[in-house]
Every structure is written in C-alpha cells, then in structure tokens.
Coordinates of C-alpha atoms in Angstrom, one line a residue:
M77 CA 27.4 42.8 -15.5
K78 CA 23.8 43.9 -16.1
R79 CA 23.1 40.5 -18.2
K80 CA 24.8 38.1 -15.5
I81 CA 22.3 39.7 -12.9
L82 CA 19.1 39.5 -15.5
S83 CA 20.3 35.7 -15.8
L84 CA 20.5 35.1 -12.5
L85 CA 16.8 36.6 -11.8
L86 CA 15.4 35.0 -14.6
A87 CA 16.9 31.5 -13.3
L88 CA 15.6 32.2 -9.8
C89 CA 12.2 33.0 -11.3
L90 CA 12.1 29.9 -13.2
V91 CA 12.9 27.9 -10.1
V92 CA 10.4 29.7 -7.9
G93 CA 7.8 29.2 -10.5
M94 CA 8.0 25.4 -10.6
M95 CA 8.0 25.0 -6.8
P96 CA 4.3 25.2 -6.5
V97 CA 3.8 22.4 -9.1
A98 CA 6.2 20.3 -7.0
A99 CA 4.5 21.1 -3.6
S100 CA 0.9 20.6 -4.9
A101 CA 1.6 16.6 -5.9
A102 CA -0.7 15.1 -3.2
E103 CA 0.1 11.4 -2.0
G104 CA -3.1 10.4 -3.7
D105 CA -2.4 11.4 -7.3
Q106 CA -2.6 8.8 -9.7
F107 CA 0.9 8.9 -11.1
N108 CA 2.2 7.6 -7.7
L109 CA 0.9 4.2 -8.1
T110 CA 3.6 1.1 -7.0
P111 CA 2.5 -2.5 -7.8
I112 CA 2.8 -4.9 -5.0
T113 CA 5.2 -8.0 -5.5
A114 CA 6.1 -11.0 -4.0
D115 CA 9.0 -9.1 -2.5
T116 CA 7.1 -5.9 -1.2
K117 CA 7.0 -5.9 2.5
D118 CA 6.9 -2.2 4.0
L119 CA 4.2 0.1 2.7
I120 CA 5.2 4.0 3.2
S121 CA 2.9 6.9 2.3
G122 CA 1.3 6.3 -1.3
N123 CA -0.9 4.3 -3.6
Y124 CA -0.3 0.5 -4.1
V125 CA -1.8 -1.6 -6.5
L126 CA -2.3 -5.3 -6.7
N127 CA -2.1 -6.1 -10.4
D128 CA -1.6 -10.1 -10.3
N129 CA -1.9 -13.1 -8.0
I130 CA 0.8 -12.4 -5.5
T131 CA 2.2 -15.2 -2.7
L132 CA 4.2 -12.9 -0.6
S133 CA 7.6 -14.3 0.1
N134 CA 9.0 -12.5 3.1
G135 CA 6.5 -11.6 5.8
P136 CA 3.2 -9.6 5.9
L137 CA 2.7 -6.1 3.9
T138 CA 3.2 -3.7 6.8
V139 CA 1.7 -0.4 6.7
K140 CA 4.5 1.7 8.7
S141 CA 3.5 4.2 11.9
G142 CA 3.0 7.6 10.2
S143 CA 2.3 6.1 6.9
N144 CA -1.1 6.8 4.7
V145 CA -1.4 4.0 2.3
T146 CA -4.1 3.1 -0.3
L147 CA -4.1 -0.3 -1.5
T148 CA -6.1 -1.0 -4.6
L149 CA -7.0 -4.6 -5.3
N150 CA -7.6 -5.2 -8.9
E151 CA -10.2 -7.7 -10.0
E152 CA -9.4 -11.4 -10.0
C153 CA -6.3 -10.7 -8.2
T154 CA -5.3 -12.5 -5.0
L155 CA -2.8 -11.4 -2.4
T156 CA -1.8 -14.5 -0.2
N157 CA 0.2 -14.5 2.9
A158 CA 3.8 -15.8 3.2
T159 CA 3.8 -19.3 5.4
G160 CA 3.2 -18.7 8.9
Q161 CA 2.6 -14.9 8.5
H162 CA -0.1 -12.4 8.7
T163 CA -1.1 -11.0 5.0
I164 CA -1.4 -7.3 6.1
V165 CA -0.3 -5.4 9.2
V166 CA -1.1 -2.0 10.1
E167 CA 1.1 -0.5 12.6
N168 CA 0.0 1.9 15.4
G169 CA -0.1 5.1 13.9
G170 CA -0.6 3.8 10.2
N171 CA -3.6 4.5 8.0
L172 CA -4.6 2.0 5.3
T173 CA -7.4 2.6 2.8
I174 CA -8.5 -0.6 0.8
S175 CA -10.6 -0.7 -2.1
G176 CA -11.3 -2.8 -5.5
S177 CA -12.9 -6.2 -5.9
G178 CA -9.8 -8.3 -5.5
T179 CA -9.0 -10.9 -2.6
V180 CA -6.8 -10.8 0.4
D181 CA -6.2 -14.3 1.7
N182 CA -4.6 -16.1 4.8
V183 CA -3.7 -19.9 4.3
S184 CA -1.8 -20.1 7.5
H185 CA -3.3 -21.5 10.7
G186 CA -3.7 -18.9 13.5
K187 CA -2.6 -15.9 11.4
A188 CA -5.0 -13.1 9.9
A189 CA -5.6 -11.6 6.4
L190 CA -5.5 -8.2 8.2
V191 CA -4.1 -7.1 11.5
N192 CA -5.3 -3.7 12.4
N193 CA -3.2 -1.7 15.1
G194 CA -3.9 1.6 13.3
I195 CA -6.8 2.9 11.4
T196 CA -8.1 0.8 8.3
V197 CA -10.9 1.8 5.9
I198 CA -12.3 -0.8 3.8
N199 CA -14.4 0.3 0.7
G200 CA -14.1 -3.2 -1.2
G201 CA -12.5 -6.3 -1.7
T202 CA -12.7 -9.9 -0.3
F203 CA -10.9 -11.2 2.8
L204 CA -10.6 -14.8 3.3
R205 CA -9.1 -17.6 5.2
S206 CA -9.3 -20.4 2.4
K207 CA -7.7 -23.2 3.9
E208 CA -8.6 -22.8 7.7
D209 CA -8.5 -26.0 9.1
G210 CA -9.5 -25.2 12.8
T211 CA -12.1 -27.2 14.6
G212 CA -14.1 -24.4 16.3
P213 CA -18.0 -23.9 15.8
Y214 CA -17.4 -21.2 13.1
D215 CA -14.7 -23.1 11.2
K216 CA -15.5 -24.5 7.9
P217 CA -16.7 -28.0 7.9

C-alpha cells in the first residue's frame, strides 16, 4: 500500500514539475514557425514565415480578431494575392508584426497588399502593386 501511494506521489510530482515548462512556451518562441503556403488563409496567434514565392489560391491571408501574429518575409521571397483579393487583411482586434526583406505584392486593380483594421507594425519588407493599371495622377505610367 505504501508503495502505491509513493508511486502516485512521484507521478504527481513529475506532472507538476513539467507544467512550468509548458506554461513558459511563449507565442514568439522560434520553434513555433509555420511556413506560408498557397493554401494558407487564416492566421491565428503564432509566427509565420514566407520561405518561397507564393501566389495565394483562396483569398487573402487574414489575421483573425484576437490573434497576435508575426510574419517574417524571407529575402527574395514574394507573397502575391489571389486574383481579385487583397493580399493581407488584419481584422479588427488582430495584431500583426511584419519583418524581413521579402515582398508583399497585389496584382489586382482596386485591391491592396495590406488592409489594416487592427494593429500592424511593419519592421521591414516591400509592399507593391506591381501590375497597377490605374490612370490617376499617382499611378505608374
């Protein structure tokens, strides 16, 4: 009987001892990196990385309300919108931090590379409208 109680207490100690490690894993830890793919759509809290040239296939990358997202744009990588869509949308209540030296492009007339309804911090990257065909005074010739 004493051995069973002792075994139970040791098992409980092991479980309690592991809890601080799991609780200390923050959103920004580098092991939580998720690469962006053509099918990526909704971004929930975490770190996302653009590792390749990607043309989105099913709508904009959307930072959901209540999410804290970090997007790293790796060098020489371009994120391009799905036809007729914005490239990145930050919902009201969403937080996005963008860093790196890659590019966010929008090739659809009347759409944007970034639509910000939340909080966005831009620490790097290039934002383009590479195929803009507008005729206003500030459009490319």
